[in-house]
Amino acid sequence: MSKTTKRFSELLKKVDSSKAYSLADAVSTIKTLASAKFDETVEIALSLNVDPRHADQMVRGSVVLPAGTGKKVRVAVIAKDAKADEAKAAGADIVGAEELIDDIAKGVMNFDVLIATPNLMGLVGKVGRLLGPKGLMPNPKTGTVTMDVAQAVKNAKGGQVNFRVDKQGNIHAGLGKVSFTKEQLADNLSTFIRAINKHKPSTAKGRYMKSAALSLTMSPSISLDVQELLDLK
């Protein structure tokens, strides 16, 4: 038996696959599953009862996690003049306009989040085909197309997570690190789920959430009690 398979088998013994865990129990259990040599990410996977082929059932948005993500985020801002100064003062890693667009066109993208002022979205559109597939295209729904660039930079640096349902109706997100305290993880999880619940499309029929699971980067998943999640308002 390989080392990886043996490690995974040991972890599986700690998870009751027949049980739907409460958030509190899931957080306690997930912390016992840390087995990698690095600080693993706590990940959530949701299956929603929506049909993203219909625009009015597209679940998309962003939320700032109270305890942050535990990840260093590099933020680039496309802005000019006073707005460029605001972005720099707020801690943006890269600020520019035409020259930054030129870099992106060459494939140079040394950032994790891209923010732009609305008046410069015409410029951004020139490299949209490069940004889109990487999930880096600024969008008003995630707060990354805004005149309030300072707040957008602070959100991105302070633990903002963007979410978007995929073609199968699933949402995946990293919600912190396994080294976080139980309280920090529970706060992040409940904040994220509340945001998902607030984005429930009015046209969605039946039970909004079909299933939910929590896992680490290299661990088995833990099934969550969907009803408890749906009750989070």
Coordinates of C-alpha atoms in Angstrom, one line a residue:
M1 CA 0.0 0.0 0.0
S2 CA 1.4 3.4 -1.0
K3 CA 2.2 6.0 1.7
T4 CA -0.5 8.3 0.3
T5 CA -3.2 5.6 0.3
K6 CA -2.2 4.5 3.8
R7 CA -2.4 8.2 5.1
F8 CA -5.8 8.7 3.4
S9 CA -7.1 5.4 4.9
E10 CA -6.1 6.5 8.4
L11 CA -7.9 9.8 7.8
L12 CA -11.1 8.0 6.6
K13 CA -11.3 6.3 9.9
K14 CA -11.9 9.7 11.6
V15 CA -14.9 10.5 9.4
D16 CA -18.4 9.0 9.8
S17 CA -19.5 8.8 6.1
S18 CA -23.1 8.0 7.2
K19 CA -23.5 11.2 9.2
A20 CA -24.4 14.7 8.3
Y21 CA -22.3 16.8 10.6
S22 CA -23.3 20.0 12.3
L23 CA -21.1 23.0 11.6
A24 CA -19.6 22.8 15.1
D25 CA -18.8 19.1 14.8
A26 CA -17.5 19.5 11.2
V27 CA -15.1 22.2 12.3
S28 CA -13.8 20.1 15.2
T29 CA -13.4 17.1 13.0
I30 CA -11.7 18.9 10.1
K31 CA -9.0 20.1 12.4
T32 CA -8.1 16.5 13.3
L33 CA -7.6 15.7 9.5
A34 CA -4.6 17.9 9.0
S35 CA -1.8 15.6 7.7
A36 CA 0.2 17.6 5.1
K37 CA 3.5 19.4 5.7
F38 CA 1.9 22.7 4.9
D39 CA -1.0 24.7 6.3
E40 CA -3.9 23.1 4.4
T41 CA -6.9 25.2 3.1
V42 CA -10.3 24.4 4.5
E43 CA -12.6 24.0 1.5
I44 CA -16.3 23.9 1.1
A45 CA -18.2 22.3 -1.8
L46 CA -21.9 23.1 -2.3
S47 CA -24.4 21.6 -4.7
L48 CA -27.2 24.0 -5.4
N49 CA -30.6 23.3 -6.9
V50 CA -30.3 26.0 -9.6
D51 CA -30.0 25.9 -13.4
P52 CA -27.1 28.3 -14.3
R53 CA -28.0 28.1 -17.9
H54 CA -30.8 30.6 -17.0
A55 CA -29.3 34.1 -16.3
D56 CA -31.8 34.6 -13.4
Q57 CA -30.5 31.5 -11.7
M58 CA -26.8 32.5 -11.8
V59 CA -25.6 32.6 -8.2
R60 CA -22.6 34.9 -8.1
G61 CA -21.2 37.4 -5.6
S62 CA -18.6 38.0 -3.0
V63 CA -18.2 38.1 0.8
V64 CA -15.5 39.3 3.2
L65 CA -14.6 36.6 5.7
P66 CA -14.3 37.9 9.3
A67 CA -11.1 35.9 9.9
G68 CA -9.7 36.4 6.4
T69 CA -8.5 33.5 4.1
G70 CA -5.0 33.1 5.5
K71 CA -3.7 33.7 2.0
K72 CA -1.5 36.5 0.8
V73 CA -3.4 38.2 -2.0
R74 CA -1.7 40.3 -4.7
V75 CA -4.0 43.1 -5.9
A76 CA -3.7 45.0 -9.1
V77 CA -5.8 48.1 -9.8
I78 CA -6.5 49.7 -13.2
A79 CA -7.0 53.4 -12.4
K80 CA -5.7 56.9 -13.2
D81 CA -4.9 60.1 -11.3
A82 CA -6.5 60.5 -7.9
K83 CA -8.0 57.0 -8.0
A84 CA -4.6 55.5 -8.7
D85 CA -3.2 57.4 -5.7
E86 CA -6.1 56.0 -3.5
A87 CA -5.3 52.5 -4.6
K88 CA -1.7 52.8 -3.8
A89 CA -2.5 54.3 -0.4
A90 CA -4.8 51.4 0.3
G91 CA -2.0 48.9 -0.3
A92 CA -2.5 47.8 -3.9
D93 CA 0.5 45.8 -5.2
I94 CA 0.3 47.0 -8.8
V95 CA -1.5 50.2 -10.0
G96 CA -1.6 51.4 -13.6
A97 CA -3.7 51.9 -16.8
E98 CA -2.5 51.4 -20.4
E99 CA 0.9 50.1 -19.3
L100 CA -0.8 47.5 -17.0
I101 CA -3.1 46.4 -19.9
D102 CA 0.0 46.1 -22.1
D103 CA 1.6 43.7 -19.6
I104 CA -1.6 41.6 -19.3
A105 CA -1.7 41.4 -23.2
K106 CA 1.8 40.0 -23.0
G107 CA 0.7 37.4 -20.5
V108 CA 2.3 39.1 -17.5
M109 CA -0.3 38.8 -14.6
N110 CA 1.5 39.0 -11.3
F111 CA -1.7 39.4 -9.3
D112 CA -4.6 37.3 -7.8
V113 CA -7.3 40.0 -8.0
L114 CA -7.9 42.8 -10.6
I115 CA -9.9 45.9 -9.7
A116 CA -10.9 48.6 -12.2
T117 CA -12.7 51.9 -12.2
P118 CA -15.8 51.9 -14.4
N119 CA -14.5 54.5 -16.8
L120 CA -11.5 52.3 -17.7
M121 CA -13.5 49.1 -18.3
G122 CA -13.2 49.8 -22.1
L123 CA -9.4 49.3 -21.7
V124 CA -9.9 46.1 -19.7
G125 CA -12.2 44.8 -22.4
K126 CA -9.2 44.6 -24.7
V127 CA -7.7 41.8 -22.6
G128 CA -11.0 40.2 -21.5
R129 CA -10.3 37.0 -23.4
L130 CA -7.1 36.6 -21.3
L131 CA -8.6 37.5 -18.0
G132 CA -11.9 35.7 -18.3
P133 CA -10.6 32.1 -18.3
K134 CA -8.4 32.8 -15.3
G135 CA -11.4 34.3 -13.3
L136 CA -9.6 37.6 -13.1
M137 CA -12.1 39.8 -15.1
P138 CA -13.3 42.7 -12.9
N139 CA -17.1 42.5 -12.3
P140 CA -19.5 44.9 -10.5
K141 CA -21.2 41.8 -8.8
T142 CA -17.9 41.0 -7.0
G143 CA -17.1 44.6 -6.1
T144 CA -14.1 44.7 -8.5
V145 CA -15.6 47.4 -10.8
T146 CA -15.9 50.4 -8.5
M147 CA -15.0 54.0 -7.9
D148 CA -14.3 53.1 -4.3
V149 CA -11.0 51.5 -5.1
A150 CA -9.6 51.9 -1.6
Q151 CA -12.4 49.8 -0.1
A152 CA -12.1 47.2 -2.9
V153 CA -8.4 46.8 -2.2
K154 CA -9.0 46.5 1.6
N155 CA -11.7 43.9 0.9
A156 CA -9.4 41.8 -1.4
K157 CA -6.5 42.0 1.1
G158 CA -8.8 41.4 4.1
G159 CA -10.3 38.1 3.1
Q160 CA -12.8 38.7 0.3
V161 CA -13.9 35.5 -1.4
N162 CA -15.7 35.6 -4.7
F163 CA -18.1 32.8 -5.6
R164 CA -19.8 31.7 -8.8
V165 CA -21.9 28.6 -9.5
D166 CA -20.5 26.4 -12.2
K167 CA -22.4 24.7 -15.0
Q168 CA -23.4 21.8 -12.8
G169 CA -24.7 24.1 -10.1
N170 CA -21.7 23.7 -7.7
I171 CA -19.8 26.2 -5.8
H172 CA -16.3 25.6 -4.4
A173 CA -14.4 28.0 -2.1
G174 CA -11.5 28.1 0.3
L175 CA -12.6 29.5 3.7
G176 CA -9.4 29.7 5.7
K177 CA -6.5 27.5 6.9
V178 CA -6.6 24.5 9.2
S179 CA -4.3 26.4 11.6
F180 CA -7.2 28.8 12.3
T181 CA -9.0 28.4 15.6
K182 CA -12.4 26.6 15.6
E183 CA -14.1 29.9 16.3
Q184 CA -12.5 31.6 13.3
L185 CA -13.4 28.7 11.0
A186 CA -17.0 28.6 12.3
D187 CA -17.3 32.4 11.8
N188 CA -15.9 32.2 8.2
L189 CA -18.2 29.2 7.3
S190 CA -21.4 30.7 8.7
T191 CA -20.6 34.1 7.0
F192 CA -20.0 32.4 3.7
I193 CA -23.2 30.3 3.9
R194 CA -25.3 33.4 4.8
A195 CA -24.0 35.1 1.7
I196 CA -24.9 32.1 -0.4
N197 CA -28.4 32.0 1.1
K198 CA -28.9 35.8 0.4
H199 CA -28.1 35.1 -3.2
K200 CA -30.8 32.5 -3.6
P201 CA -32.6 33.3 -7.0
S202 CA -36.3 34.0 -6.6
T203 CA -36.9 31.6 -9.6
A204 CA -35.1 28.7 -7.9
K205 CA -37.6 25.9 -7.2
G206 CA -37.5 23.3 -4.4
R207 CA -34.8 23.0 -1.8
Y208 CA -32.1 25.5 -2.6
M209 CA -29.1 23.5 -1.3
K210 CA -28.8 19.8 -2.3
S211 CA -25.6 18.9 -0.5
A212 CA -22.6 20.4 1.2
A213 CA -19.2 19.1 2.2
L214 CA -16.1 20.3 4.0
S215 CA -12.6 19.1 3.4
L216 CA -8.9 20.1 3.6
T217 CA -6.6 20.3 0.6
M218 CA -5.5 16.7 1.2
S219 CA -8.3 15.1 3.2
P220 CA -11.5 13.2 2.8
S221 CA -14.7 15.3 2.9
I222 CA -17.2 15.6 5.7
S223 CA -20.9 15.9 4.8
L224 CA -22.7 18.9 6.4
D225 CA -26.2 19.1 7.7
V226 CA -27.9 21.0 4.8
Q227 CA -30.9 22.0 6.9
E228 CA -28.7 23.8 9.5
L229 CA -27.0 25.7 6.6
L230 CA -30.3 26.7 5.0
D231 CA -31.4 28.1 8.4
L232 CA -28.5 30.5 8.5
K233 CA -29.9 33.9 7.6

